[in-house]
């Protein structure tokens, strides 16, 4: 099984070498597989009416791009890294919303990778597997994503957030064990399509801005130098906004970790709200539904703060909510959102969950 992930803070900074702070959530994809004697892979899932099959001897990314490309891409990556895989029949079930900004694709990649390795009794370092999954997303799904989702899905620990330095790959597991507070996911119902170009455009603008500022990534600009960096005459309005978002978001993420260490949930909540404003106004990856959720939730008793989570353009928001207020918050959001948009949002109060696991039955 592999869980989805939510990112508490540190958005659109992973591909800029920044710090992210995601958690695995209590919703997952489960894949049950039986090895075959040949090199055929046959997948059944609720995502399509018919089973999908392909051969391990033909894993090229060409052809139609259905959900199975995530599996194909990971298997191709593993074979390219020298793992000799066996064919299998698999059944996939999921309670994770698809296209919801909760990394259902990273979960599918991770579970496919772990289960195939388990069948041949091979092992692979979790961060190495995360990179293979990320490559699958780049080459097979056409999304130039960072490493956050795959790393979170594969390495998160229960009751901890993952502080990942995306430049060095170093990880620290930050305790989030105070049962008085929880993380509420509120899904906007708007399905995002990261492959449609906006994500890639932001990434390109950041890379061009870094080149102009003569740093290898925007991570290398300290917050104290931000104002000077923004004065660079070569930056147009779009690039200036990207630099301001990325540099300030990395700083907010590190401050969020300090807040967690001293249980300062009020300031942590404020940082979440600031992060959302930066994503909405500077990075421009929010949407009216997410802005409505964040504005409504932030004004409610028991909510320390709220922001969009994940790539944006739809998907979900995350709120830091006092456990004893969760029911009232949920009820209020449900009716306010329905009154505005005519549909109820999918919601989940979650604790940080454990990362992907595979079990082998002989
Ligand atoms: C998507 C990508 C991640 C990350 C987030 C934004 O989820 O897959 O790599 O860039 O968007 O933080």
XYZ file of C-alpha atoms and ligand atoms in Angstrom:
374
model
C 0.000 0.000 0.000
C 1.045 3.586 -0.557
C -0.603 6.629 1.033
C -1.394 9.976 -0.517
C 0.414 13.025 0.806
C -0.460 16.523 1.821
C 2.101 19.261 1.998
C 1.808 21.337 5.168
C 4.048 24.103 3.794
C 6.880 24.594 1.286
C 4.922 24.758 -1.977
C 6.501 24.948 -5.414
C 9.946 25.015 -3.873
C 11.067 21.389 -4.333
C 12.222 21.968 -7.927
C 14.003 25.090 -6.669
C 16.126 23.073 -4.219
C 14.083 24.326 -1.239
C 12.666 22.796 1.957
C 9.264 21.090 2.003
C 7.199 19.778 4.925
C 4.743 17.107 3.746
C 2.995 14.266 5.578
C 1.493 10.996 4.395
C -2.285 10.861 4.891
C -4.749 8.224 6.056
C -5.940 7.395 2.538
C -4.087 5.058 0.233
C -3.764 2.941 -2.873
C -3.561 -0.806 -2.285
C -2.110 -3.090 -4.924
C -2.326 -6.873 -4.582
C -0.151 -8.814 -7.020
C 0.589 -12.417 -7.952
C 3.815 -13.163 -9.876
C 3.619 -14.771 -13.323
C 6.105 -17.027 -15.036
C 6.302 -14.768 -18.118
C 7.051 -11.024 -18.513
C 3.446 -9.859 -18.888
C 1.969 -7.293 -16.478
C -1.821 -7.289 -16.198
C -3.515 -4.607 -14.122
C -7.152 -4.396 -13.019
C -8.462 -1.299 -11.321
C -11.633 0.658 -10.715
C -10.067 3.377 -12.899
C -10.925 1.535 -16.131
C -13.529 -1.051 -17.113
C -11.077 -3.381 -18.740
C -7.802 -4.855 -17.541
C -4.670 -3.262 -18.990
C -1.724 -5.447 -20.075
C 1.752 -4.820 -21.356
C 5.035 -6.675 -21.542
C 8.155 -5.921 -19.531
C 9.978 -6.275 -22.858
C 8.144 -3.265 -24.301
C 8.050 -0.467 -21.760
C 8.515 2.459 -24.118
C 6.672 5.679 -23.169
C 5.069 5.924 -26.631
C 1.348 5.371 -27.047
C -1.766 6.448 -25.156
C -1.179 7.935 -21.701
C -3.699 6.260 -19.382
C -3.179 5.807 -15.622
C -1.082 2.678 -16.296
C 1.818 4.834 -17.566
C 2.744 5.544 -13.947
C 3.256 1.824 -13.377
C 4.980 1.298 -16.720
C 7.346 4.213 -16.096
C 8.479 2.887 -12.734
C 9.011 -0.639 -14.054
C 11.016 0.791 -16.960
C 13.128 2.804 -14.496
C 13.780 -0.227 -12.295
C 14.822 -2.352 -15.278
C 17.103 0.465 -16.469
C 18.724 0.430 -13.008
C 19.520 -3.263 -13.444
C 16.643 -4.880 -11.554
C 15.371 -7.938 -13.405
C 11.612 -7.952 -12.803
C 8.994 -10.666 -13.267
C 5.535 -10.320 -14.804
C 2.488 -10.182 -12.512
C -1.284 -9.923 -12.312
C -2.463 -7.138 -10.039
C -5.629 -5.672 -8.635
C -5.551 -2.013 -7.583
C -7.992 -0.400 -5.169
C -7.888 3.124 -3.856
C -9.717 5.482 -1.535
C -7.575 8.422 -2.622
C -9.221 11.086 -4.812
C -7.590 11.123 -8.270
C -6.354 14.491 -9.616
C -6.985 15.941 -6.192
C -3.559 17.315 -5.386
C -3.011 14.473 -2.897
C -0.434 12.637 -5.027
C -2.440 9.668 -6.187
C 0.055 9.316 -9.061
C 3.080 9.233 -6.730
C 1.256 6.662 -4.576
C 0.610 4.465 -7.611
C 4.240 4.750 -8.695
C 5.524 3.928 -5.200
C 3.274 0.936 -4.639
C 4.084 -0.449 -8.097
C 7.816 -0.101 -7.458
C 7.750 -1.646 -3.986
C 5.560 -4.591 -4.934
C 7.582 -5.501 -8.022
C 10.779 -5.425 -6.004
C 9.152 -7.523 -3.270
C 8.178 -10.200 -5.799
C 11.785 -10.737 -6.831
C 13.031 -10.222 -3.252
C 15.030 -7.183 -4.337
C 15.427 -4.027 -2.310
C 16.184 -0.465 -3.277
C 16.979 2.569 -1.139
C 13.736 4.546 -0.626
C 15.159 7.842 -1.930
C 16.572 6.073 -4.983
C 13.150 4.555 -5.632
C 11.591 8.014 -5.177
C 13.909 9.348 -7.909
C 12.964 6.469 -10.231
C 9.279 7.289 -9.615
C 9.936 10.992 -10.280
C 11.606 10.100 -13.596
C 8.526 8.028 -14.499
C 6.395 11.114 -13.937
C 8.720 13.213 -16.143
C 9.121 10.757 -19.001
C 5.817 8.871 -19.000
C 3.291 11.453 -17.750
C 5.038 14.551 -19.079
C 4.986 16.400 -15.731
C 8.351 17.972 -14.771
C 7.619 17.557 -11.044
C 10.041 17.887 -8.142
C 10.904 15.104 -5.705
C 8.527 16.004 -2.857
C 5.548 13.749 -3.596
C 7.483 10.561 -4.267
C 9.810 11.154 -1.297
C 6.851 11.820 1.009
C 4.867 8.798 -0.089
C 7.900 6.530 0.311
C 9.618 7.865 3.434
C 7.049 9.530 5.711
C 6.609 8.226 9.245
C 3.426 8.091 11.329
C 2.858 11.153 13.558
C 5.697 13.031 11.865
C 6.059 15.592 9.102
C 8.944 15.136 6.695
C 11.335 18.088 6.494
C 13.094 17.416 3.222
C 15.967 19.482 1.911
C 15.358 19.059 -1.809
C 18.851 20.268 -2.682
C 20.785 17.706 -0.628
C 18.101 15.026 -0.208
C 18.605 15.156 3.579
C 15.487 14.363 5.601
C 14.387 14.992 9.185
C 11.212 13.594 10.682
C 9.528 16.355 12.682
C 7.120 15.155 15.403
C 3.484 16.183 15.001
C 2.019 14.331 17.946
C -0.153 16.834 19.746
C -3.593 15.224 19.643
C -5.217 18.636 20.303
C -4.484 19.570 16.684
C -5.049 17.821 13.371
C -4.730 18.419 9.649
C -7.956 18.812 7.717
C -7.970 18.233 3.971
C -10.685 20.075 2.078
C -10.972 19.099 -1.560
C -12.166 21.807 -3.951
C -13.634 19.272 -6.390
C -11.658 20.976 -9.158
C -9.436 18.437 -10.824
C -6.037 19.852 -11.672
C -4.096 18.970 -14.795
C -0.463 19.691 -14.050
C 0.525 18.401 -17.472
C -1.411 21.161 -19.180
C 1.528 23.488 -19.022
C 1.127 25.965 -16.164
C 3.303 23.916 -13.788
C 6.049 23.612 -16.389
C 5.793 27.356 -17.102
C 6.375 28.229 -13.427
C 9.318 25.877 -13.249
C 10.875 27.436 -16.360
C 10.358 30.985 -15.035
C 12.148 30.016 -11.790
C 15.063 28.472 -13.670
C 15.427 31.529 -15.885
C 15.271 33.829 -12.866
C 17.977 31.781 -11.121
C 20.188 32.043 -14.215
C 19.714 35.836 -14.320
C 20.547 36.111 -10.623
C 23.589 33.863 -11.169
C 22.611 31.184 -8.636
C 22.236 27.494 -9.386
C 18.721 27.509 -7.902
C 16.513 30.085 -6.136
C 17.226 28.214 -2.893
C 20.620 29.894 -2.905
C 19.113 33.340 -2.311
C 18.921 33.950 1.449
C 15.802 35.757 2.696
C 17.998 38.680 3.792
C 19.039 39.204 0.150
C 15.526 38.987 -1.293
C 14.893 42.738 -1.628
C 18.191 43.242 -3.454
C 17.521 40.275 -5.730
C 14.094 41.689 -6.650
C 15.765 44.897 -7.864
C 17.655 43.042 -10.612
C 16.768 44.911 -13.838
C 16.647 41.702 -15.889
C 13.663 40.295 -13.964
C 10.294 40.909 -15.581
C 7.127 41.002 -13.460
C 6.469 37.250 -13.752
C 9.995 36.256 -12.731
C 10.051 38.810 -9.906
C 6.857 37.313 -8.473
C 8.274 33.793 -8.764
C 11.470 34.770 -6.933
C 9.493 36.479 -4.166
C 7.263 33.438 -3.695
C 10.032 30.840 -3.688
C 12.474 32.664 -1.420
C 9.789 33.700 1.081
C 8.162 30.236 1.034
C 11.429 28.508 1.898
C 11.828 30.915 4.813
C 8.237 30.263 5.958
C 8.861 26.515 5.870
C 11.888 26.751 8.137
C 9.963 29.030 10.496
C 7.087 26.525 10.516
C 9.468 23.865 11.814
C 10.485 26.197 14.657
C 6.796 26.725 15.481
C 6.227 22.978 15.695
C 9.180 22.573 18.043
C 7.642 25.024 20.523
C 3.993 24.073 19.842
C 3.217 27.593 18.591
C 0.211 26.675 16.458
C -1.021 30.281 16.205
C 2.111 31.422 14.380
C 2.193 28.213 12.347
C -1.364 28.936 11.201
C -0.364 32.480 10.238
C 2.455 31.081 8.114
C -0.010 28.787 6.304
C -2.219 31.790 5.479
C 0.792 33.811 4.272
C 1.860 30.875 2.118
C -1.568 30.795 0.493
C -1.523 34.532 -0.212
C 1.880 34.172 -1.859
C 0.702 31.226 -4.004
C -2.449 33.118 -4.968
C -1.002 36.570 -5.660
C 2.628 35.995 -6.607
C 2.857 32.456 -7.927
C -0.716 32.484 -9.273
C -1.500 28.786 -8.924
C -4.701 28.993 -6.864
C -8.306 29.056 -8.110
C -11.561 30.657 -6.849
C -12.713 27.456 -5.098
C -9.447 27.130 -3.134
C -9.437 30.850 -2.285
C -12.995 30.513 -0.993
C -12.098 27.505 1.190
C -9.025 29.247 2.614
C -10.867 32.497 3.324
C -13.850 30.757 4.905
C -11.803 28.283 6.963
C -9.351 30.917 8.212
C -12.194 32.882 9.782
C -13.552 29.947 11.799
C -13.020 29.343 15.490
C -10.572 26.455 15.971
C -8.737 26.981 12.662
C -5.186 28.281 13.109
C -4.595 28.658 9.372
C -5.340 27.249 5.944
C -3.697 27.113 2.520
C -3.884 25.300 -0.792
C -1.704 22.194 -0.854
C 0.088 20.548 -3.786
C 0.509 21.856 -7.300
C -2.650 23.974 -7.269
C -4.963 24.993 -10.145
C -7.570 22.983 -8.204
C -7.068 20.074 -5.847
C -7.144 20.452 -2.092
C -6.517 22.843 0.785
C -5.069 21.937 4.177
C -6.178 23.535 7.432
C -4.590 23.303 10.855
C -7.625 22.589 13.021
C -8.150 22.101 16.759
C -9.452 18.551 17.192
C -12.356 19.618 19.407
C -13.528 22.075 16.720
C -13.196 19.692 13.745
C -16.868 18.717 13.581
C -18.128 22.306 13.620
C -15.486 23.386 11.086
C -16.458 20.550 8.752
C -20.179 21.381 8.998
C -19.619 25.067 8.361
C -17.320 24.507 5.390
C -19.654 21.948 3.892
C -22.656 24.261 3.870
C -20.749 27.434 2.928
C -19.028 25.721 -0.019
C -22.262 24.097 -1.188
C -24.081 27.446 -1.038
C -21.361 29.054 -3.166
C -20.503 26.287 -5.647
C -23.476 23.909 -5.537
C -21.535 20.834 -4.379
C -20.159 19.586 -1.069
C -16.380 19.329 -0.734
C -14.703 16.026 0.143
C -13.069 16.443 3.573
C -10.816 14.408 5.821
C -9.299 15.089 9.229
C -6.043 13.158 9.220
C -2.988 12.422 11.367
C 0.373 12.125 9.613
C 0.393 8.492 8.439
C 3.064 5.911 7.662
C 4.714 5.790 4.197
C 4.384 3.028 1.571
C 4.786 -0.629 2.589
C 4.908 -3.985 0.783
C 4.255 -7.416 2.271
C 5.154 -10.753 0.685
C 3.126 -13.909 1.336
C 4.842 -17.150 0.355
C 3.184 18.845 -7.451
C 4.551 18.267 -7.809
C 5.547 18.444 -6.666
C 5.583 19.884 -6.160
C 4.165 20.391 -5.924
C 4.137 21.860 -5.561
O 2.591 18.122 -6.436
O 4.430 16.897 -8.121
O 6.831 18.023 -7.054
O 6.284 20.701 -7.043
O 3.333 20.206 -7.051
O 4.791 22.075 -4.360
